[in-house]
Coordinates of C-alpha atoms in Angstrom, one line a residue:
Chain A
X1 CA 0.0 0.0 0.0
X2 CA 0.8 3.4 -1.1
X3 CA 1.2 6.3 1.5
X4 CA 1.5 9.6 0.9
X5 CA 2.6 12.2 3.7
X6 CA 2.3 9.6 6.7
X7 CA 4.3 10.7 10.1
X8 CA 7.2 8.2 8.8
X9 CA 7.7 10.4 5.8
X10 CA 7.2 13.5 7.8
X11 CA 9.5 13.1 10.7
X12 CA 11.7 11.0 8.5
X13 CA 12.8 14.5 6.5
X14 CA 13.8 15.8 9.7
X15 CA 15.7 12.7 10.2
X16 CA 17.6 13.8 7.5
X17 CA 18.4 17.2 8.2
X18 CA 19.9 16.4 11.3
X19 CA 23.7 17.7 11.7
X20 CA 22.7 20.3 9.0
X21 CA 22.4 24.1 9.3
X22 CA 18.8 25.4 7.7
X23 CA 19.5 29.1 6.5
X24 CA 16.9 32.0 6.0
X25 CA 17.5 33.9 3.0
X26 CA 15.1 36.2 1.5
X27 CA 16.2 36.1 -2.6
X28 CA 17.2 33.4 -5.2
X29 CA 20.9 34.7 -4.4
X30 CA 21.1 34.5 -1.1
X31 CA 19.3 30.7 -1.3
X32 CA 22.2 29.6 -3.6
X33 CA 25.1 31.1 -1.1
X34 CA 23.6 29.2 1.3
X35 CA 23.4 26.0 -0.6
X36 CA 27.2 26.3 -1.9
X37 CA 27.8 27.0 1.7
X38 CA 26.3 23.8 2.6
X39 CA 22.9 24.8 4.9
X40 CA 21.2 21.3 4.2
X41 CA 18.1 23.4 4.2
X42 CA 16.8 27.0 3.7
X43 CA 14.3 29.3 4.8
X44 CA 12.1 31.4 2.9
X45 CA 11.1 34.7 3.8
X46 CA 10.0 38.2 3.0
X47 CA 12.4 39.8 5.7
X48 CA 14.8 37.8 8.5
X49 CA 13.8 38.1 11.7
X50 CA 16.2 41.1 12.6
X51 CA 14.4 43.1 9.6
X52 CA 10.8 42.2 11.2
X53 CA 11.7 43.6 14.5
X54 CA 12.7 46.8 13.3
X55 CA 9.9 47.1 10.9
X56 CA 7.3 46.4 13.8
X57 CA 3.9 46.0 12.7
X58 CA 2.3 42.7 11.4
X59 CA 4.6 40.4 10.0
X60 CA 2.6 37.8 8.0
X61 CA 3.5 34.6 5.3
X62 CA 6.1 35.9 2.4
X63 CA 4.7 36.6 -0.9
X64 CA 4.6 33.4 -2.5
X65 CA 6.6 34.6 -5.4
X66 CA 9.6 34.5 -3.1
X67 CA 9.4 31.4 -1.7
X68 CA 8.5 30.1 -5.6
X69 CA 12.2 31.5 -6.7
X70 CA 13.7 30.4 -4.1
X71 CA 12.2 26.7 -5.0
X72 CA 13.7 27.4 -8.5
X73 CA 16.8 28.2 -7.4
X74 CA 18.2 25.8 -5.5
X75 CA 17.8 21.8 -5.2
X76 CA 17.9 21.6 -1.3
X77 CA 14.6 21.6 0.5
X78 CA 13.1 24.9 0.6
X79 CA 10.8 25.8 4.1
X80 CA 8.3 28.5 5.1
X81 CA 6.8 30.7 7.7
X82 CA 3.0 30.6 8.4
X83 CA 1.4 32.6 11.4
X84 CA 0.7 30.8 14.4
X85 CA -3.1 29.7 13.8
X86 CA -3.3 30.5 10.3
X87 CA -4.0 27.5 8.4
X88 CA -5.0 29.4 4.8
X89 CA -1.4 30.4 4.9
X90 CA -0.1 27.0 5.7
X91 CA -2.7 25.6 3.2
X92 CA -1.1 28.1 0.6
X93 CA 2.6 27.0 1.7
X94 CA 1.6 23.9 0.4
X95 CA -0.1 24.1 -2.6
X96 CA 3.2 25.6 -3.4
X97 CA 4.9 23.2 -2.8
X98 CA 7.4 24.3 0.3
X99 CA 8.7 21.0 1.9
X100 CA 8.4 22.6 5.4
X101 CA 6.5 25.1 7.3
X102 CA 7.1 26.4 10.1
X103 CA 4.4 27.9 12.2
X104 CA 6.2 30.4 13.8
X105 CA 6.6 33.7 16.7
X106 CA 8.4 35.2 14.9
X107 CA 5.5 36.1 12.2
X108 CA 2.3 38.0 14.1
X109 CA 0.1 35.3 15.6
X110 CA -3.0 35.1 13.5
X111 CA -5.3 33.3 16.1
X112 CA -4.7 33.9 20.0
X113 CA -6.0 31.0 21.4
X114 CA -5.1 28.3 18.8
X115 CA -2.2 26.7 16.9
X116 CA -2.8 24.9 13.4
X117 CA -4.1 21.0 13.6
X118 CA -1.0 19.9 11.5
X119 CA -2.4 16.4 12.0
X120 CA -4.7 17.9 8.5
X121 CA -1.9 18.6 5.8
X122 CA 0.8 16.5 3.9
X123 CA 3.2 19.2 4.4
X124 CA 5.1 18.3 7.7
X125 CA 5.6 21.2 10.0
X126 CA 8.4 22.6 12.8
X127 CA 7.5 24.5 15.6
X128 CA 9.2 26.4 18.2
X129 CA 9.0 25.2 22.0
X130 CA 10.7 27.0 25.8
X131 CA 10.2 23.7 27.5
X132 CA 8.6 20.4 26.9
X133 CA 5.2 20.8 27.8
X134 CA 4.9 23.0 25.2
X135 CA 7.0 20.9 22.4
X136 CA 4.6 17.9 23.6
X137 CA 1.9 20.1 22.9
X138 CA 3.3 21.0 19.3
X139 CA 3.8 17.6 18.6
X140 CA 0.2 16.7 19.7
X141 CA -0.7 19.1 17.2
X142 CA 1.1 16.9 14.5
X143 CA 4.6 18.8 14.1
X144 CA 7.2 16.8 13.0
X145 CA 10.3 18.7 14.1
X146 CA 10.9 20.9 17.1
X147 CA 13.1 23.9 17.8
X148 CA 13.6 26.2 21.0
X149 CA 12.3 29.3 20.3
X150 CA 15.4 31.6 21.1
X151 CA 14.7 34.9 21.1
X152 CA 14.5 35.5 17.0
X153 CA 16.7 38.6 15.2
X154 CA 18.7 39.5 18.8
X155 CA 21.9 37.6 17.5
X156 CA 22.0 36.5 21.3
X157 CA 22.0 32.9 21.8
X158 CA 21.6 33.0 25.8
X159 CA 17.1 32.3 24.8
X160 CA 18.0 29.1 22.9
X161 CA 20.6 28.1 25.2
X162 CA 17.9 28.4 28.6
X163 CA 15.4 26.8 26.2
X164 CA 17.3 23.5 25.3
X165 CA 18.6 23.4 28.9
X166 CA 14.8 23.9 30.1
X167 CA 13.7 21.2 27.5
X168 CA 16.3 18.3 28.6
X169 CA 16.0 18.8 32.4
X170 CA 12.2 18.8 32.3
X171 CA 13.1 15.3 30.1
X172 CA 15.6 14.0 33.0
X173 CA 12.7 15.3 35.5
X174 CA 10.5 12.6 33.6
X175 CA 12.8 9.9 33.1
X176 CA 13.4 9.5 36.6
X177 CA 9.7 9.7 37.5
X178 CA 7.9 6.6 38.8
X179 CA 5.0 5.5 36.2
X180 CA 2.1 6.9 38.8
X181 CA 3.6 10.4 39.1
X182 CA 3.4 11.0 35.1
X183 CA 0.0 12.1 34.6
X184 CA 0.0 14.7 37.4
X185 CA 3.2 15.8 35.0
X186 CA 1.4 15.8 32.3
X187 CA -1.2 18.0 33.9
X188 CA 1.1 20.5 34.9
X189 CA 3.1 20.4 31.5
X190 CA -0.3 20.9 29.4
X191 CA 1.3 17.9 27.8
X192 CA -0.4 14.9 26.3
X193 CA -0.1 11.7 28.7
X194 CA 1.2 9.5 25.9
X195 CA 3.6 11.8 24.6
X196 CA 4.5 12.3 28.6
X197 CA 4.8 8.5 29.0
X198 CA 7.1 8.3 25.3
X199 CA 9.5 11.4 26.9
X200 CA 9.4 9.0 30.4
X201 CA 10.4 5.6 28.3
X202 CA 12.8 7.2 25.8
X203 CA 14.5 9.9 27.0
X204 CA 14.4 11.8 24.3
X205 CA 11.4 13.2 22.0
X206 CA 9.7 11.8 19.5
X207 CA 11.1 14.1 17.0
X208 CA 14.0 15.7 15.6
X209 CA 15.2 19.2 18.2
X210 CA 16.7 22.0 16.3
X211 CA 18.5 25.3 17.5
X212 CA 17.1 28.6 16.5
X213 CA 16.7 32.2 17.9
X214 CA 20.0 34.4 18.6
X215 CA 22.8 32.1 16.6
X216 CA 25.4 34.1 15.2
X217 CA 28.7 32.5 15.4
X218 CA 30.4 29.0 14.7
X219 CA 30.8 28.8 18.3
X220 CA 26.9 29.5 19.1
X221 CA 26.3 26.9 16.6
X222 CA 28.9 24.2 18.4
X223 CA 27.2 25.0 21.9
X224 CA 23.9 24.7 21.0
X225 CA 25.1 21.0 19.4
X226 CA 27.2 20.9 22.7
X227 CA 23.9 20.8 24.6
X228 CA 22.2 18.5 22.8
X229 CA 20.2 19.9 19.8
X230 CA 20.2 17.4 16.4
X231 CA 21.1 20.7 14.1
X232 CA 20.6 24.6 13.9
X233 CA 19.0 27.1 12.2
X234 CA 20.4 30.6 12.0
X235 CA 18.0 33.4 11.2
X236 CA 19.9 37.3 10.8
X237 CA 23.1 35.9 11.7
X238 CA 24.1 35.1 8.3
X239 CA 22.8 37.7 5.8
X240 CA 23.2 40.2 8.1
X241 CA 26.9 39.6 9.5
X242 CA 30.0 41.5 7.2
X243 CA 30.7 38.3 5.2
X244 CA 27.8 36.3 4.9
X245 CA 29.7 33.6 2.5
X246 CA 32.3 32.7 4.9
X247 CA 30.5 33.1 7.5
X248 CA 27.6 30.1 6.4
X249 CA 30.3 27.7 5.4
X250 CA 32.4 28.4 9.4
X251 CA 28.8 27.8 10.9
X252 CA 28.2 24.7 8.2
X253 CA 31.7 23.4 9.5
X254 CA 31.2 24.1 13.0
X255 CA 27.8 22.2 13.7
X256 CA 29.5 19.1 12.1
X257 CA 32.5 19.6 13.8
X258 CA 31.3 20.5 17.2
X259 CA 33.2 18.9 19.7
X260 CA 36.6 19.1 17.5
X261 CA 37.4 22.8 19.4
X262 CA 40.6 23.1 17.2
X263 CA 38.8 22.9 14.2
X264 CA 36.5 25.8 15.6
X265 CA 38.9 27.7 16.3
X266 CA 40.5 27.4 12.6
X267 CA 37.2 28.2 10.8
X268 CA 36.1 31.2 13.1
X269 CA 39.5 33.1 11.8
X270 CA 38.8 35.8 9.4
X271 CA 34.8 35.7 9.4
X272 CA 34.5 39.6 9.2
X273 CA 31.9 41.5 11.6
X274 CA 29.1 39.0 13.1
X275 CA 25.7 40.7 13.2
X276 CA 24.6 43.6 15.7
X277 CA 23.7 42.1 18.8
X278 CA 20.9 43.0 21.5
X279 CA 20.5 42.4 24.9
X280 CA 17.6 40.7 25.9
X281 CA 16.8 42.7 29.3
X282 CA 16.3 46.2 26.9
X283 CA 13.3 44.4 24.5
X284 CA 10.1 44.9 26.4
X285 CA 8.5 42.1 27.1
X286 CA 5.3 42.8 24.9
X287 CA 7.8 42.7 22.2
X288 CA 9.4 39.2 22.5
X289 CA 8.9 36.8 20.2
X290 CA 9.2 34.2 21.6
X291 CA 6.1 34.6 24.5
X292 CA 4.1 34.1 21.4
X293 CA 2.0 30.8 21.1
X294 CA 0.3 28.7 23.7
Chain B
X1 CA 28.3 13.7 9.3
X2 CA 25.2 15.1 8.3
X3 CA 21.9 13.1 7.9
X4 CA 19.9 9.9 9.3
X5 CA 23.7 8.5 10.7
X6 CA 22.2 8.2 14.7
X7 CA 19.1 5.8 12.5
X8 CA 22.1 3.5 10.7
X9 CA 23.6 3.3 14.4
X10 CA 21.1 2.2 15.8
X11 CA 20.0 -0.5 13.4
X12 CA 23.7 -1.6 13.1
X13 CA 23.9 -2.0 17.0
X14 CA 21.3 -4.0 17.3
X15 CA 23.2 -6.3 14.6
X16 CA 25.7 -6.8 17.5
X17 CA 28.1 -4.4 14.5
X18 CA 30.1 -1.7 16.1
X19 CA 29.9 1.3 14.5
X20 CA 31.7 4.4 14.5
X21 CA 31.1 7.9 13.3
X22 CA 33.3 9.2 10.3
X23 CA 33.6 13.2 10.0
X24 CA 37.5 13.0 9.3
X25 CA 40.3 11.4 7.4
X26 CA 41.7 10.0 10.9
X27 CA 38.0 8.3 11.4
X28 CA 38.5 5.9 8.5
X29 CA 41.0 4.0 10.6
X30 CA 40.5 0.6 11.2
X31 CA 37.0 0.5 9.8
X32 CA 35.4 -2.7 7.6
X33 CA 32.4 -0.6 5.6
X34 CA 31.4 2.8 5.4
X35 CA 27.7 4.0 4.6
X36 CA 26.6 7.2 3.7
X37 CA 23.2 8.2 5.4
X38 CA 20.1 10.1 3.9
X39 CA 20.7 13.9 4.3
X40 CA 21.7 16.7 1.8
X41 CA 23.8 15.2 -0.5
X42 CA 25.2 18.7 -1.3
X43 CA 25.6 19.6 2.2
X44 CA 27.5 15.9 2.6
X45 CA 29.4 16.7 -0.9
X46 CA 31.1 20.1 0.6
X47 CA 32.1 18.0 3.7
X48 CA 33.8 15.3 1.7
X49 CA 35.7 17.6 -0.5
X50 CA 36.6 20.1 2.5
X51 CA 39.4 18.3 4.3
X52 CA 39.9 15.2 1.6
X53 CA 38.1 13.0 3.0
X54 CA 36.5 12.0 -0.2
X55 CA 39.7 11.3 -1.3
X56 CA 41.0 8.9 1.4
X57 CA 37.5 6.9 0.5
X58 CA 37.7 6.8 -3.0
X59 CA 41.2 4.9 -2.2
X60 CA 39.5 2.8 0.2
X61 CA 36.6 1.9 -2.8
X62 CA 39.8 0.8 -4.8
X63 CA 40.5 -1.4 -2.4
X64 CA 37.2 -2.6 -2.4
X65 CA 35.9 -1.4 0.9
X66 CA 32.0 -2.5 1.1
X67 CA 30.3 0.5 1.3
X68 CA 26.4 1.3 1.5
X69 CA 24.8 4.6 0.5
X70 CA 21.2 5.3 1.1
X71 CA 19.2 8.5 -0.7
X72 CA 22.1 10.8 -0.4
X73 CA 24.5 8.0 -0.2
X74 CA 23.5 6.6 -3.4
X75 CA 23.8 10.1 -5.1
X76 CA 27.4 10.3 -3.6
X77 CA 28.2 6.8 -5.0
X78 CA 27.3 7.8 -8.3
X79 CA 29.4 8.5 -11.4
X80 CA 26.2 10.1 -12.8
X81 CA 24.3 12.7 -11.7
X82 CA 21.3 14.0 -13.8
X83 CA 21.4 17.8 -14.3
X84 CA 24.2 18.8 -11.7
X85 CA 27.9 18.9 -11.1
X86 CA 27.6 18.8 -7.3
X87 CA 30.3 16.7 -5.2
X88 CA 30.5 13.2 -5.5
X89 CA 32.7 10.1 -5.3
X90 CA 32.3 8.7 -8.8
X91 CA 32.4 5.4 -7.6
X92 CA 29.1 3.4 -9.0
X93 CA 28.4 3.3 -13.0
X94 CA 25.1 4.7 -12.3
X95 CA 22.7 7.6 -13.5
X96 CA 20.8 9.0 -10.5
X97 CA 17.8 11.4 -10.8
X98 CA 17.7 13.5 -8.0
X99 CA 14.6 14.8 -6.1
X100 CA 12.9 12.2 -8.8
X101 CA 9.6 12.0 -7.2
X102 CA 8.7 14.7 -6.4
X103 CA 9.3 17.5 -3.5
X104 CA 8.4 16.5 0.3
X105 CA 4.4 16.8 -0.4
X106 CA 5.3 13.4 -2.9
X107 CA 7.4 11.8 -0.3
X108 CA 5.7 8.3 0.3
X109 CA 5.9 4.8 1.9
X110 CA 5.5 1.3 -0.3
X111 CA 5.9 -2.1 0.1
X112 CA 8.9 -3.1 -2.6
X113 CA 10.4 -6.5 -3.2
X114 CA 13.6 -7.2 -2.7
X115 CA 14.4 -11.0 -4.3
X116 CA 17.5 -10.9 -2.6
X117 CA 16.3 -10.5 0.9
X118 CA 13.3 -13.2 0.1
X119 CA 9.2 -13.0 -0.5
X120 CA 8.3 -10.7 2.1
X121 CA 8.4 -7.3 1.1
X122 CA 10.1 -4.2 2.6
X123 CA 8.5 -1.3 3.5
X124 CA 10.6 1.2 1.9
X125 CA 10.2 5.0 2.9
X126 CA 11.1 7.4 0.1
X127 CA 11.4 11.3 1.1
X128 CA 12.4 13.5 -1.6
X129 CA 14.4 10.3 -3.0
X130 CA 16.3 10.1 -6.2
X131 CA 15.9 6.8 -8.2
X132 CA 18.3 5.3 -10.9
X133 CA 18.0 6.2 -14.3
X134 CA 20.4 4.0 -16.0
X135 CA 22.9 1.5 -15.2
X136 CA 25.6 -0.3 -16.5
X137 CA 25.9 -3.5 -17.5
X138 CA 28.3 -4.4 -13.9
X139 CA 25.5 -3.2 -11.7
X140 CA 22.9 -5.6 -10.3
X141 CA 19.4 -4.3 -9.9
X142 CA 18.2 -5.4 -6.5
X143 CA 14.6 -4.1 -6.4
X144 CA 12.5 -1.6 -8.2
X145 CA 9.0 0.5 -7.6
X146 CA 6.8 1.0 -10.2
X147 CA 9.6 0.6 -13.1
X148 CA 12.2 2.8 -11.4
X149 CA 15.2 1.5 -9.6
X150 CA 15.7 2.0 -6.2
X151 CA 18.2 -0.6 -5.2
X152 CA 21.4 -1.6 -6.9
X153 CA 24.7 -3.7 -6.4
X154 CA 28.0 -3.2 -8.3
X155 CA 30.7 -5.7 -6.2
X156 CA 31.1 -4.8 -3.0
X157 CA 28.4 -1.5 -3.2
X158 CA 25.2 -1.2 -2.7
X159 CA 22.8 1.9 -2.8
X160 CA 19.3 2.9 -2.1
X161 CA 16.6 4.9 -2.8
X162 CA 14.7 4.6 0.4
X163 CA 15.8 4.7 4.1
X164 CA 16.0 1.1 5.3
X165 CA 17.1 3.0 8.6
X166 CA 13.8 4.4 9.1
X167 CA 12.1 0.9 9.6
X168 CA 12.5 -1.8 12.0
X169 CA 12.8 -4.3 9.6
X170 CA 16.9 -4.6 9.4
X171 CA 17.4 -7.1 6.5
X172 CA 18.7 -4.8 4.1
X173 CA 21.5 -3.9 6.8
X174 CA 22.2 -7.9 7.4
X175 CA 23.0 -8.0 3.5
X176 CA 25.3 -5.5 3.8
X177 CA 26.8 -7.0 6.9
X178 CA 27.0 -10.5 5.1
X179 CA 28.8 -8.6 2.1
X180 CA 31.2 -7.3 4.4
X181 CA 32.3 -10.6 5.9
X182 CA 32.3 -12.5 2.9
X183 CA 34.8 -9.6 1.7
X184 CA 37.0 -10.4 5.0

């Protein structure tokens, strides 16, 4: 029997991203650096996140003309943003064609109470997560990947980094836990019991755990694969740093070399000017990303 | 490197196989097979040609090393590849097709039969998978899907289509296990 767009083939693409570096460009150029850097994946978008927090406003899906040259332009697999909630724009995402979507803060939430039911569309999806209740929760929504939420567009990794760290204790908190005490955690997670009771067995998710939010360096890239995250995505902190050419391939380099600390230091030589940074503690808290979704 | 590798562990391990990860020249040593997961073959291409470790394993294929590719692999075996001049090791007289069915949204399951590993069939998992346009006449077809090749054998080689480390079913890794100790 023939099966289209089951969870094997969903979570399975993941699968093979893992190690990679997925890159957001916003032209056909910048899609084919990224490629001959060696992102195993890119992102397609209107602005990068760094762009969308200056502009303010309502940040919604990118025209689908973009994303469409960016298909053209390269062979590797070619993702997009959708609002939180807004399943026309997913639905469009896929007519398309995109081969991932990402329902995601860092676009304005289109529905305050609710996320997408991914469990409806072909089209797998990644969404972000700041512990595990609420990646449980994605993933009973039917994503297929996860990644921390980081705080997008900052070039300040220290969001992903208390994300993952959250995410894997909350997993050692379960793993340890007598089989009697898990659906009182569940409770308190907002998690599904089943997914609670996988997290409890395994160790582990059920899916793939990316990197993203505030990565801007070869060496943010090695810690966050240091702590424990299958690969990375970096937002501004390519396109938006002094050399974004060299800078892709060091960060390709780095996340699979990430516990070889000479080769880091070799290919963070010469990488020009990273991007701006900001510090969290002056971005009001109305205006963080990443306390969107629920 | 980059790619399903953790999902080759794992099925390896439970074949009592020890198994090693390759992401340098000095990780070659001492190894009997190499595979190449799924992943991005391009991504996978610029790591082989960055510090020559392509090189050191295209010496190792002359010495007939057993070596498995799957998806990505196999496009990294081939001599052929249809419409690019990415990376690759030019080591099976194949033509692949990449992306060949389709983006993601095509990306499908099917049972396939594989003569060589008996009746029952394999569920194979395709996701964005190239198939095999053309061979030549040294390579051994080992199963196709609907008239396209997804699994081939030239010596001591083998490559597929689909992800045989996605599945619990582990007889595609036992054949390449039983090629490397008959090459022993």
């Amino acid at each position: 029997m023939l099966e289209i767009g089951s969870w094997k083939v969903k979570t399975g693409l993941a699968e093979m991203l893992k190690g990679g570096v997925i890159m957001d460009v916003t032209t056909p150029e910048q899609a084919k650096i990224a490629e001959e850097a060696g992102a195993c994946a890119v992102m397609a978008l209107e602005r990068v996140p760094s762009d969308i927090r200056a502009a303010g406003g309502v940040a919604r899906m990118a025209d689908p003309t973009i994303i469409q040259r960016i298909m053209d332009a390269v062979t590797i697999p070619v993702m997009a943003k959708a609002r939180i909630g807004h399943f026309v724009e997913a639905q469009i995402l896929e007519a398309l064609g995109a081969d991932y979507i990402d329902e995601s803060e860092v676009l304005t939430p289109a529905d305050d109470l609710y996320h997408i039911n991914k469990h409806d569309f072909k089209v797998p999806f990644v969404c972000g997560a700041r512990n595990l209740g609420e990646a449980l929760r994605r993933i009973g929504e039917g994503a297929a990947m996860i990644r921390t939420k980081g705080e997008p567009g900052t070039g300040n990794v220290v969001e992903a980094v208390r994300h993952m760290r959250t995410v894997m204790s909350d997993i050692r908190r379960l793993s340890s836990m007598p089989k009697e005490e898990l659906m009182s955690a569940a409770k308190e997670m907002g998690a599904p019991y089943n997914l609670v009771v996988y997290v409890a067995e395994n160790g582990k998710l059920p899916v793939v755990n990316f990197a993203a939010g505030g990565i801007a360096t070869p060496a943010d890239a090695a810690l966050m694969m240091q702590l424990g995250v299958d690969g990375i995505f970096v937002g501004s902190g390519i396109f938006k740093s002094g050399n974004p050419q060299a800078r892709a391939k060091a960060i390709v380099l780095a996340t699979t070399h990430y516990q070889d600390a000479k080769v880091l230091a070799e290919i963070s030589q010469d990488l020009g000017e990273a991007m701006p940074g900001l510090e969290i503690a002056t971005i009001a808290s109305t205006e963080r990303m990443q306390e969107r979704g629920w | 490197m980059q790619g399903a590798f953790r999902e080759h562990r794992r099925a390896f391990e439970s074949l009592n196989c020890e198994v090693v990860e390759v992401r340098k020249p000095a990780d070659l040593q001492g190894i009997q097979g190499l595979v190449f997961p799924g992943g991005e073959s391009t991504t996978m291409g610029k790591l082989l040609y960055n510090d020559g470790l392509g090189d050191r394993i295209k010496e190792l294929a002359a010495q007939d090393m057993p070596m498995f590719g799957t998806c990505a692999g196999m496009i990294l075996l081939a001599k052929y590849i249809n419409d690019s001049d990415q990376y690759r090791l030019n080591l099976m007289d194949i033509t692949v097709k990449r992306n060949a069915f389709g983006r993601q949204i095509a990306s499908f399951e099917a049972d396939i039969t594989i003569p060589a590993l008996g009746n029952d069939p394999v569920r194979a998992v395709f996701i964005r998978a190239p198939y095999v346009q053309e061979v030549a006449p040294n390579v051994g077809i080992l199963a196709e899907h609907e008239g396209k090749i997804v699994f081939v054998r030239q010596g001591n080689m083998i490559a597929s289509a689909f992800h045989p480390e996605l599945t619990p079913d582990k007889r595609v890794h036992q054949y390449f296990l039983n090629i490397i100790s008959e090459y022993q």
